[in-house]
Coordinates of C-alpha atoms (C1' of nucleotides) in Angstrom, one line a residue:
Chain I
M1 CA 0.0 0.0 0.0
N2 CA 1.3 3.4 -1.1
K3 CA 1.6 6.0 1.7
K4 CA 0.2 8.7 -0.6
I5 CA -3.0 6.7 -1.2
I6 CA -3.5 6.4 2.6
I7 CA -2.9 10.2 3.0
R8 CA -5.4 10.9 0.2
T9 CA -8.0 8.5 1.6
L10 CA -7.8 10.1 5.0
E11 CA -8.3 13.6 3.4
K12 CA -11.2 12.2 1.4
I13 CA -12.8 10.9 4.5
A14 CA -12.5 14.3 6.1
L15 CA -14.1 15.9 3.1
Y16 CA -17.0 13.5 3.1
M17 CA -17.4 14.0 6.9
E18 CA -17.5 17.7 6.4
L19 CA -20.3 17.3 3.9
K20 CA -22.1 15.1 6.4
G21 CA -21.9 17.8 9.0
E22 CA -19.7 15.8 11.3
N23 CA -18.1 17.5 14.3
P24 CA -15.5 19.9 12.9
F25 CA -12.9 18.6 15.4
K26 CA -13.5 15.0 14.2
V27 CA -13.0 16.2 10.6
S28 CA -9.8 17.9 11.5
A29 CA -8.6 14.8 13.4
F30 CA -8.6 13.0 10.0
R31 CA -6.8 15.8 8.4
K32 CA -4.2 15.9 11.2
A33 CA -3.7 12.1 10.8
A34 CA -3.1 12.6 7.1
Q35 CA -0.6 15.3 7.9
A36 CA 1.1 13.3 10.5
L37 CA 1.8 10.6 7.9
E38 CA 2.9 13.1 5.3
L39 CA 5.3 14.8 7.7
D40 CA 6.9 11.6 8.7
Q41 CA 9.9 11.1 6.4
R42 CA 9.8 7.3 6.7
S43 CA 8.2 5.0 4.3
L44 CA 5.2 2.9 5.4
D45 CA 7.3 -0.2 5.9
E46 CA 9.7 1.7 8.1
I47 CA 6.9 2.9 10.5
E48 CA 6.5 0.1 13.0
D49 CA 3.2 1.3 14.5
V50 CA 1.3 4.1 12.9
T51 CA -0.9 4.6 16.0
K52 CA 2.3 5.7 17.8
L53 CA 2.5 8.8 15.7
K54 CA 1.2 11.9 17.3
G55 CA -2.2 12.7 15.8
I56 CA -3.1 9.1 14.9
G57 CA -5.2 7.2 17.4
K58 CA -7.6 4.3 17.4
G59 CA -10.1 5.6 14.8
T60 CA -7.7 6.9 12.2
G61 CA -5.3 4.0 13.0
D62 CA -7.9 1.4 12.1
V63 CA -8.6 3.1 8.8
I64 CA -4.9 3.0 8.0
L65 CA -4.5 -0.6 9.0
E66 CA -7.5 -1.7 7.0
L67 CA -6.1 0.1 3.9
I68 CA -2.8 -1.7 4.4
N69 CA -4.3 -5.1 5.0
D70 CA -7.4 -5.1 2.8
N71 CA -6.6 -2.3 0.4
K72 CA -10.0 -0.6 1.1
S73 CA -11.7 1.6 3.7
T74 CA -15.1 0.6 5.1
V75 CA -15.4 4.1 6.6
L76 CA -14.9 5.8 3.3
E77 CA -17.2 3.3 1.5
E78 CA -20.0 4.0 3.9
L79 CA -19.6 7.7 3.6
Q80 CA -19.7 7.4 -0.2
E81 CA -23.0 5.6 0.2
E82 CA -24.5 8.5 2.0
V83 CA -22.9 11.5 0.3
P84 CA -23.1 12.0 -3.4
K85 CA -19.8 12.2 -5.2
G86 CA -20.8 15.4 -7.1
L87 CA -20.8 17.4 -3.8
I88 CA -17.0 17.1 -3.5
P89 CA -16.0 19.5 -6.3
M90 CA -18.5 22.1 -4.9
M91 CA -16.2 22.4 -1.8
K92 CA -13.8 24.3 -4.0
L93 CA -16.3 27.1 -4.5
Q94 CA -15.4 30.1 -2.4
G95 CA -18.1 30.8 0.2
L96 CA -19.5 27.3 0.1
G97 CA -18.6 24.9 2.9
G98 CA -19.8 21.6 4.1
K99 CA -22.8 22.9 5.9
K100 CA -24.2 25.0 3.1
I101 CA -23.6 22.3 0.5
A102 CA -25.3 19.7 2.8
K103 CA -28.3 22.0 3.2
L104 CA -28.5 22.5 -0.6
Y105 CA -28.5 18.8 -1.1
K106 CA -31.0 18.0 1.6
E107 CA -33.5 20.7 0.8
L108 CA -33.1 21.0 -3.0
G109 CA -31.5 17.7 -4.0
I110 CA -28.5 19.5 -5.5
D111 CA -25.9 16.9 -6.0
S112 CA -23.5 18.3 -8.6
M113 CA -22.1 21.6 -9.9
E114 CA -24.5 21.3 -12.9
T115 CA -27.7 21.0 -10.7
L116 CA -26.3 23.8 -8.5
K117 CA -26.0 26.1 -11.5
A118 CA -29.5 25.2 -12.7
A119 CA -31.0 25.9 -9.3
C120 CA -29.3 29.3 -9.2
L121 CA -30.6 30.2 -12.6
N122 CA -34.1 29.1 -11.6
E123 CA -33.8 31.3 -8.5
E124 CA -34.5 28.4 -6.2
I125 CA -31.5 29.1 -3.9
Q126 CA -32.7 32.5 -2.6
K127 CA -35.9 30.9 -1.3
L128 CA -34.0 28.7 1.1
P129 CA -33.8 29.9 4.7
G130 CA -30.3 31.1 5.4
F131 CA -29.7 31.9 1.8
G132 CA -30.8 35.0 -0.1
P133 CA -30.5 36.7 -3.5
K134 CA -26.9 37.7 -2.8
S135 CA -25.8 34.2 -2.0
E136 CA -27.4 32.9 -5.2
E137 CA -25.6 35.6 -7.2
K138 CA -22.3 34.8 -5.5
I139 CA -22.6 31.1 -6.1
L140 CA -23.4 31.6 -9.8
K141 CA -20.4 33.8 -10.1
E142 CA -18.1 31.4 -8.3
I143 CA -19.2 28.6 -10.7
N144 CA -18.3 30.7 -13.7
D145 CA -15.0 31.7 -12.1
F146 CA -14.2 28.1 -11.3
E147 CA -14.3 27.2 -14.9
T148 CA -12.0 30.1 -16.0
K149 CA -9.9 31.3 -13.2
P150 CA -6.5 29.6 -12.5
D151 CA -6.2 28.2 -9.0
R152 CA -2.7 29.5 -8.4
Q153 CA -0.5 32.0 -10.2
P154 CA 3.3 31.6 -10.7
I155 CA 5.6 33.9 -8.7
W156 CA 6.8 35.7 -11.9
K157 CA 3.2 36.8 -12.6
T158 CA 2.4 37.9 -9.0
E159 CA 5.7 39.7 -8.8
E160 CA 4.5 42.4 -11.1
T161 CA 1.3 42.9 -9.2
V162 CA 3.2 43.1 -5.9
A163 CA 5.5 45.7 -7.3
F164 CA 2.6 47.8 -8.6
I165 CA 0.8 47.7 -5.2
Q166 CA 4.1 48.5 -3.4
D167 CA 4.4 51.7 -5.5
V168 CA 0.8 52.6 -4.7
L169 CA 1.3 52.1 -1.0
T170 CA 4.5 54.1 -1.0
S171 CA 2.6 57.1 -2.4
I172 CA 0.0 57.2 0.3
A173 CA 1.2 59.5 3.1
E174 CA -0.9 58.0 5.9
V175 CA 0.8 54.6 5.5
T176 CA 3.5 54.4 8.1
E177 CA 4.7 51.0 7.1
F178 CA 3.7 48.1 4.8
S179 CA 4.8 44.7 3.7
V180 CA 3.7 41.9 1.4
A181 CA 2.9 38.8 3.5
G182 CA 1.4 35.4 2.7
S183 CA 2.9 32.8 0.4
F184 CA 4.6 35.5 -1.7
R185 CA 6.7 36.6 1.3
R186 CA 7.5 32.9 2.0
T187 CA 8.7 32.7 -1.6
K188 CA 6.4 30.0 -2.7
E189 CA 6.7 29.3 -6.4
T190 CA 2.9 29.9 -6.8
S191 CA 0.3 31.9 -4.9
K192 CA -3.4 31.7 -4.7
D193 CA -3.7 35.4 -3.6
I194 CA -1.5 38.2 -2.5
D195 CA -1.5 39.6 1.1
F196 CA -0.5 43.0 2.3
I197 CA -0.1 44.3 5.9
I198 CA -0.5 48.1 6.2
A199 CA 0.3 50.0 9.4
T200 CA -1.6 53.2 9.7
A201 CA -3.3 55.5 12.2
E202 CA -5.9 56.4 9.5
P203 CA -7.3 53.2 8.1
A204 CA -10.4 54.7 6.5
L205 CA -8.3 57.3 4.7
V206 CA -5.8 54.7 3.5
K207 CA -8.5 52.3 2.4
E208 CA -10.2 55.0 0.3
Q209 CA -6.9 56.1 -1.5
L210 CA -5.8 52.5 -2.0
L211 CA -9.0 51.4 -3.7
A212 CA -9.0 54.5 -5.9
A213 CA -5.4 53.9 -7.0
L214 CA -5.7 50.1 -7.8
P215 CA -7.2 48.6 -10.9
V216 CA -10.0 46.9 -8.9
K217 CA -12.0 44.5 -10.9
E218 CA -14.2 43.5 -8.0
T219 CA -14.6 44.0 -4.3
I220 CA -14.9 40.7 -2.4
A221 CA -15.0 42.1 1.1
S222 CA -14.6 45.5 2.5
G223 CA -14.5 45.9 6.3
D224 CA -12.8 48.4 8.6
T225 CA -9.6 46.5 8.9
K226 CA -9.8 44.0 6.1
V227 CA -10.2 44.6 2.4
S228 CA -10.3 41.9 -0.2
V229 CA -10.4 42.8 -3.9
T230 CA -9.7 41.2 -7.3
V231 CA -7.2 43.5 -9.0
E232 CA -6.1 43.2 -12.6
V233 CA -2.5 44.5 -13.2
L234 CA -1.3 41.6 -15.4
E235 CA -3.9 39.0 -14.8
P236 CA -6.8 39.1 -12.3
I237 CA -5.7 38.0 -8.8
D238 CA -7.2 38.4 -5.4
V239 CA -5.4 40.7 -3.0
D240 CA -6.1 40.9 0.8
F241 CA -5.2 44.1 2.7
R242 CA -5.1 44.2 6.4
L243 CA -5.0 47.6 8.0
V244 CA -3.6 47.7 11.5
A245 CA -2.3 50.2 14.0
P246 CA 1.4 50.8 13.7
E247 CA 2.2 49.0 17.0
E248 CA 0.4 45.9 15.7
F249 CA 2.3 45.8 12.5
V250 CA 4.8 43.1 13.4
T251 CA 2.4 40.6 14.9
A252 CA 0.0 41.2 12.0
L253 CA 2.9 40.6 9.6
H254 CA 3.8 37.4 11.3
H255 CA 0.3 36.2 11.4
F256 CA -0.5 36.9 7.8
T257 CA 2.8 35.6 6.5
G258 CA 1.8 32.2 7.8
S259 CA 1.9 29.5 6.9
K260 CA -1.2 28.3 8.6
D261 CA 0.7 25.3 10.0
H262 CA 3.5 27.6 11.2
N263 CA 1.0 29.8 13.0
V264 CA -0.8 26.8 14.7
K265 CA 2.6 25.6 16.0
M266 CA 3.4 29.1 17.2
R267 CA 0.1 29.5 19.0
Q268 CA 0.5 26.1 20.6
L269 CA 3.9 27.1 21.8
A270 CA 2.5 30.4 23.1
K271 CA -0.2 28.6 24.9
S272 CA 2.3 26.3 26.7
Q273 CA 3.9 29.5 28.0
N274 CA 0.5 30.8 29.1
K275 CA 0.4 33.4 26.4
K276 CA -1.9 33.9 23.5
I277 CA -0.9 35.0 20.0
S278 CA -3.2 37.0 17.8
E279 CA -2.5 39.3 14.9
Y280 CA -2.8 42.2 17.3
G281 CA -0.1 41.1 19.7
V282 CA 0.7 38.6 22.4
E283 CA -1.6 38.5 25.3
Q284 CA 0.2 37.7 28.6
E285 CA -1.2 35.8 31.5
D286 CA -2.3 39.0 33.2
G287 CA -4.2 40.1 30.2
T288 CA -1.9 42.8 29.0
V289 CA -0.9 42.7 25.3
T290 CA 2.7 42.9 24.2
T291 CA 3.7 44.2 20.8
F292 CA 7.0 44.2 19.0
A293 CA 9.3 46.3 17.0
S294 CA 10.6 43.5 14.8
E295 CA 9.9 39.8 14.0
T296 CA 13.2 39.0 15.6
E297 CA 11.9 40.4 18.9
F298 CA 8.6 38.6 18.4
F299 CA 10.4 35.2 18.1
A300 CA 12.8 36.1 20.9
H301 CA 9.8 36.6 23.2
F302 CA 9.1 32.9 22.9
G303 CA 12.8 32.0 23.3
L304 CA 13.2 31.4 19.6
P305 CA 15.7 32.6 17.0
F306 CA 14.4 34.5 14.0
I307 CA 12.8 32.0 11.6
P308 CA 13.0 33.3 8.1
P309 CA 9.6 33.5 6.2
S310 CA 10.9 31.1 3.6
V311 CA 11.0 28.1 6.0
R312 CA 7.7 28.9 7.8
E313 CA 5.9 26.0 6.2
D314 CA 4.7 22.8 7.7
G315 CA 5.5 23.6 11.3
R316 CA 8.5 21.3 11.4
E317 CA 10.8 24.4 11.2
L318 CA 10.2 24.7 15.0
D319 CA 12.0 21.4 15.4
R320 CA 14.9 22.3 13.2
L321 CA 16.1 25.5 15.0
D322 CA 19.6 24.1 15.4
E323 CA 19.9 24.0 11.6
L324 CA 19.0 27.7 11.1
P325 CA 22.5 29.0 11.6
E326 CA 23.8 26.8 8.8
L327 CA 21.1 27.9 6.4
V328 CA 22.4 29.6 3.3
T329 CA 21.7 33.4 3.3
I330 CA 22.1 36.1 0.7
E331 CA 25.1 37.5 2.7
D332 CA 26.9 34.2 2.1
I333 CA 26.8 34.5 -1.7
K334 CA 30.3 35.2 -3.1
G335 CA 29.7 34.7 -6.8
D336 CA 27.4 34.0 -9.7
L337 CA 28.3 31.2 -12.1
H338 CA 25.8 31.7 -14.9
M339 CA 25.2 34.9 -16.9
H340 CA 25.1 36.3 -20.4
T341 CA 26.5 39.3 -22.2
T342 CA 25.9 41.1 -25.5
W343 CA 28.2 38.4 -27.0
S344 CA 25.1 36.2 -27.1
D345 CA 21.6 37.2 -26.1
G346 CA 22.5 39.4 -23.0
A347 CA 21.6 43.1 -22.9
N348 CA 24.8 44.3 -21.2
S349 CA 28.5 44.2 -22.1
L350 CA 31.2 42.1 -20.5
T351 CA 32.5 45.1 -18.6
E352 CA 29.0 46.2 -17.5
M353 CA 28.3 42.7 -16.1
I354 CA 31.6 42.7 -14.2
E355 CA 31.1 46.1 -12.7
A356 CA 27.6 45.0 -11.6
C357 CA 29.1 42.0 -9.9
V358 CA 31.8 44.1 -8.3
A359 CA 29.0 46.4 -7.0
K360 CA 27.5 43.3 -5.3
S361 CA 30.9 42.6 -3.7
Y362 CA 31.1 39.2 -5.3
Q363 CA 34.6 37.6 -5.2
F364 CA 34.1 35.6 -8.4
M365 CA 31.9 35.3 -11.4
V366 CA 31.7 33.3 -14.6
I367 CA 30.7 34.6 -18.0
T368 CA 28.7 31.9 -19.7
D369 CA 27.3 33.0 -23.1
H370 CA 25.4 30.5 -25.2
S371 CA 27.0 28.1 -27.7
Q372 CA 26.7 28.0 -31.4
Y373 CA 23.7 25.6 -31.6
L374 CA 21.5 28.3 -30.1
K375 CA 21.3 30.5 -33.2
V376 CA 18.3 32.5 -31.9
A377 CA 20.4 33.5 -29.0
N378 CA 23.4 34.4 -31.2
G379 CA 25.4 31.5 -29.7
L380 CA 29.2 31.7 -29.9
T381 CA 31.2 29.7 -32.5
P382 CA 34.5 28.2 -31.3
E383 CA 36.2 31.1 -33.0
R384 CA 34.1 33.8 -31.2
L385 CA 34.4 31.9 -27.9
T386 CA 38.2 31.8 -28.2
E387 CA 38.1 35.5 -28.9
Q388 CA 35.9 36.1 -25.9
H389 CA 38.1 33.9 -23.8
A390 CA 41.1 36.1 -24.5
L391 CA 39.1 39.2 -23.8
I392 CA 37.9 37.9 -20.5
R393 CA 41.5 37.0 -19.5
E394 CA 42.7 40.5 -20.4
T395 CA 39.8 42.3 -18.7
N396 CA 40.2 40.2 -15.6
K397 CA 43.7 41.6 -15.0
K398 CA 42.1 45.0 -14.5
Y399 CA 40.1 43.9 -11.5
S400 CA 41.8 43.0 -8.2
E401 CA 38.5 42.7 -6.2
I402 CA 36.9 40.0 -8.4
E403 CA 38.0 37.0 -10.3
V404 CA 36.3 36.8 -13.7
F405 CA 36.2 33.3 -15.1
S406 CA 35.7 32.4 -18.7
G407 CA 33.0 29.9 -19.4
T408 CA 30.2 28.8 -21.6
E409 CA 26.6 27.6 -21.4
M410 CA 26.9 24.9 -23.9
D411 CA 24.0 23.1 -25.5
I412 CA 23.6 19.4 -25.2
L413 CA 22.3 18.6 -28.7
P414 CA 19.3 16.5 -29.5
D415 CA 21.6 13.6 -30.7
A416 CA 23.3 13.5 -27.3
S417 CA 26.5 15.1 -28.6
L418 CA 28.0 18.3 -27.1
D419 CA 28.1 21.6 -29.0
F420 CA 31.9 22.0 -28.5
D421 CA 34.7 19.5 -28.8
D422 CA 37.0 18.7 -25.8
D423 CA 39.8 20.7 -27.2
M424 CA 37.7 23.9 -27.0
L425 CA 36.1 23.0 -23.7
S426 CA 39.4 22.2 -22.0
Q427 CA 40.6 25.8 -22.5
L428 CA 37.7 27.2 -20.5
D429 CA 37.6 27.7 -16.8
F430 CA 34.0 26.6 -16.3
V431 CA 31.6 24.7 -18.5
I432 CA 27.8 24.6 -18.1
A433 CA 25.9 22.0 -20.0
S434 CA 22.2 22.7 -20.8
I435 CA 19.3 21.4 -22.8
H436 CA 17.4 24.0 -24.8
S437 CA 15.9 21.8 -27.5
S438 CA 13.8 18.7 -28.4
F439 CA 12.0 18.7 -25.0
Q440 CA 9.5 16.1 -26.4
Q441 CA 12.0 13.3 -26.6
P442 CA 11.3 10.2 -24.6
Q443 CA 12.9 10.2 -21.1
E444 CA 15.4 7.6 -22.2
Q445 CA 16.8 9.9 -24.9
I446 CA 16.8 12.9 -22.6
M447 CA 18.7 11.0 -20.0
E448 CA 21.2 9.8 -22.6
R449 CA 21.9 13.4 -23.5
I450 CA 22.4 14.3 -19.9
L451 CA 24.7 11.3 -19.3
T452 CA 27.0 12.4 -22.2
A453 CA 27.5 15.8 -20.4
M454 CA 28.0 14.0 -17.0
K455 CA 30.7 11.8 -18.4
N456 CA 32.6 14.6 -20.0
P457 CA 35.4 15.6 -17.7
N458 CA 35.4 19.2 -19.0
V459 CA 31.8 19.8 -17.9
H460 CA 31.3 21.3 -14.4
M461 CA 27.6 21.9 -14.0
I462 CA 24.2 21.0 -15.4
A463 CA 22.0 24.1 -15.6
H464 CA 18.2 24.3 -15.1
P465 CA 18.1 20.5 -14.9
T466 CA 14.4 19.9 -15.7
G467 CA 13.8 22.9 -18.1
R468 CA 10.5 23.7 -16.4
I469 CA 8.9 27.2 -16.4
V470 CA 6.9 27.6 -13.2
G471 CA 3.2 27.3 -13.9
Q472 CA 3.7 27.2 -17.6
R473 CA 5.6 24.1 -18.9
D474 CA 6.9 21.0 -17.3
G475 CA 10.2 20.9 -19.1
Y476 CA 11.7 17.7 -20.6
N477 CA 10.8 15.4 -17.7
P478 CA 14.1 13.9 -16.8
D479 CA 14.6 11.3 -14.0
V480 CA 16.0 13.8 -11.5
E481 CA 17.0 11.3 -8.9
Q482 CA 19.2 9.6 -11.6
I483 CA 20.7 13.0 -12.5
L484 CA 21.6 13.5 -8.9
D485 CA 23.2 10.1 -8.6
W486 CA 25.2 10.8 -11.7
A487 CA 26.2 14.2 -10.4
K488 CA 27.5 12.6 -7.3
E489 CA 29.3 9.9 -9.2
Y490 CA 30.9 12.2 -11.8
G491 CA 31.5 15.1 -9.4
K492 CA 29.3 17.6 -11.1
I493 CA 27.3 20.6 -9.7
V494 CA 23.6 20.9 -10.3
E495 CA 22.1 24.3 -10.7
L496 CA 19.4 26.0 -8.8
N497 CA 18.4 28.5 -11.5
A498 CA 17.2 31.5 -9.5
S499 CA 15.1 33.1 -12.2
P500 CA 11.5 33.2 -10.9
Y501 CA 10.4 31.7 -14.3
R502 CA 12.5 28.6 -13.6
L503 CA 13.4 28.0 -10.0
D504 CA 14.9 24.8 -11.4
L505 CA 15.5 22.5 -9.5
A506 CA 12.3 22.6 -7.4
V507 CA 12.4 22.3 -3.7
P508 CA 11.9 18.6 -3.2
Y509 CA 14.8 17.9 -5.6
L510 CA 17.0 20.3 -3.8
V511 CA 16.3 18.4 -0.6
L512 CA 17.3 15.2 -2.3
A513 CA 20.5 16.8 -3.8
Q514 CA 21.7 17.9 -0.4
E515 CA 20.9 14.4 1.1
K516 CA 22.9 12.8 -1.6
G517 CA 25.8 15.2 -1.1
V518 CA 25.6 16.9 -4.5
P519 CA 26.8 20.5 -4.6
V520 CA 24.3 23.0 -5.7
A521 CA 25.0 26.4 -7.4
I522 CA 22.4 29.2 -7.1
N523 CA 22.8 31.2 -10.3
T524 CA 20.8 34.1 -11.8
D525 CA 21.3 33.2 -15.5
A526 CA 21.2 37.0 -15.8
H527 CA 20.6 38.4 -19.3
A528 CA 21.0 41.9 -18.1
I529 CA 22.4 43.7 -15.0
E530 CA 18.9 43.7 -13.4
G531 CA 18.8 40.0 -13.8
L532 CA 21.5 39.6 -11.1
E533 CA 18.9 40.7 -8.5
V534 CA 17.0 37.3 -8.7
M535 CA 19.8 35.8 -6.6
E536 CA 17.7 36.8 -3.6
T537 CA 14.7 34.8 -4.8
G538 CA 17.1 31.9 -5.5
V539 CA 18.5 31.9 -2.0
K540 CA 15.1 32.0 -0.4
H541 CA 14.0 29.1 -2.7
A542 CA 17.1 27.3 -1.5
Q543 CA 16.2 28.0 2.1
K544 CA 12.8 26.3 1.5
A545 CA 14.8 23.2 0.9
W546 CA 17.0 23.9 4.0
L547 CA 20.1 24.1 1.9
K548 CA 23.2 24.7 4.0
K549 CA 25.9 27.1 3.1
D550 CA 28.3 24.2 2.5
T551 CA 26.0 22.6 0.0
V552 CA 25.9 25.9 -2.1
V553 CA 28.9 26.3 -4.3
N554 CA 28.8 30.0 -4.6
T555 CA 29.2 30.5 -0.8
W556 CA 32.5 28.8 -1.1
S557 CA 35.7 30.8 -0.9
L558 CA 37.4 31.6 -4.2
E559 CA 40.2 29.1 -3.3
K560 CA 37.7 26.3 -2.7
F561 CA 35.8 27.1 -5.9
K562 CA 39.0 27.2 -7.9
E563 CA 40.1 23.9 -6.5
F564 CA 36.8 22.4 -7.5
I565 CA 36.8 23.5 -11.1
N566 CA 40.5 22.5 -11.6
K567 CA 40.0 19.0 -10.1
S568 CA 38.6 17.6 -13.3
K569 CA 41.4 18.9 -15.5
Chain Q
dG1 C1' -11.3 11.7 16.7
dC2 C1' -7.1 12.9 19.5
dC3 C1' -4.7 14.3 23.5
dG4 C1' -2.9 14.7 28.5
dT5 C1' 3.9 16.8 33.8
dT6 C1' -3.2 21.4 36.0
dT7 C1' -5.0 13.6 32.2
dT8 C1' -9.9 10.0 31.2
dC9 C1' -13.2 14.9 30.3
dG10 C1' -13.1 19.0 28.0
dG11 C1' -10.8 21.5 24.8
dC12 C1' -9.0 21.5 20.2
dC13 C1' -5.6 28.8 17.1
dC14 C1' -8.0 32.9 16.6
dG15 C1' -10.4 36.6 14.6
dA16 C1' -12.8 39.2 10.4
dC17 C1' -16.4 39.7 7.2
dT18 C1' -20.8 38.5 4.9
dG19 C1' -25.4 37.6 4.4
dT20 C1' -28.8 36.6 6.7
dT21 C1' -30.7 37.6 10.5
dT22 C1' -32.5 40.8 14.4
dT23 C1' -27.9 38.2 17.3
dC24 C1' -25.3 34.8 14.7
dA25 C1' -23.9 30.8 11.7
dG26 C1' -20.9 29.8 8.1
dT27 C1' -16.7 30.4 5.8
dC28 C1' -12.1 31.8 5.3
dG29 C1' -7.2 32.3 6.1

DNA sequence: GCCGTTTTCGGCCCGACTGTTTTCAGTCG
């Protein structure tokens, strides 16, 4: 029995129970049991007794055991007898929960999205006690949105909206402080909505100016301290604003940064210290409320070190405090190993890129323009690369503060050959191998191409190993675990491409890379000076995988990096 | 349904907003 199937079954049971109107705590007990299994790193076979896990007791334990032994769940089967299948997708509609859906089913026989839509159009819903014309209208709108609106948006799309809102908030005089919160602040690769915390003594005034300045498509909720709107900067997305008093800013920011699981853990911890956390502050035993000047102070109040937003996820971060000091940070980054210049498809010259890296106080950098196969990117022929190589050598002499290495981002061709011969490659300091073509090949062929690069002693790193674009394309679907095993075997670096479009490798693969002892380089793949800034996103993404400094190549000293790249020669 | 160093019952994180009520249930994050 697959662990994932058990987790999904427990969650399904919870969903059905919700629709049956079961005790909410019972429902959440099944969700917690699913979570307990999910958070346990061990496989099912390695867990001796599931009921020993915190959150799994007799009831949920029996369900799990039955699934393991008989490959079925009587509890779920019985629920499915009682509750029509068609109600499940309705739970995804905003504003409809188990109780309302159950009522609609009981009173009107609504058992699917289709019958729900029909009932709205027939104006049957508004006649139901507890419902009204507005409810009916909202449900109808939700059904239409459900068919058209994407569930989550990739970070590179939300980024533009966030920047737009930040500009608006900066321009409002009564705003004393503000910050984006939620999953965006935690650097999740996709977000369902965007959250902002605003500190102000004049909430009504700020709210008015804010709504006037934003491209609001629709207002979802508009209270004194909370405003929810759908704005359309790039694509429509929901944005929540919380207006709080300046002294409440930090606790509100922490609260709305989440994650939900992190907050639950924090509140439990507070409770064990006879304190109570809310977005307005921390209530002490004597009823007084403490507020804070920074999140660092907030965490310190509970005897905790500062926990970066990027790792506030499933609550386990509170058990990994001793690892926090080793976590890679932006201050640790000493270089960037992947960037382009006007020699291929970059927007800035060699000198401009160097100056920009000097300004970032980097100690080393590698120029890696595209290779000849990539004609659309003006890829370099061996002749041009040789010429560039000489220029980099010459230019490097002018800089004492940074070491500029000469490299290439070389294509791995569809026929599994490399774009340059060994003679050319051996002259370079650093060689990146990448796939930019024939994504549709079967996995076997893709892996053969990658293996060629792995086996070549002149290659140092595999860039954007899966070729994915977040929320847009899956890439070329390689066997990543195999890539990591090869990287270990052949002594190669795997890249964490920091571009918000890519974030490639994804978090679970980075976890695996570190476990296997494969070095990871966080690179911007900058095509212009501004592109160097995404290093910050890359580092936060790396933190989500709990990457340690030592795992990350570009935190190494210049000497250690040099030693690594010369080893294979 | 789960849990327990204020334990076998009583609480489970906490608060905002909406739409329907006429004081609050349901939903959400």
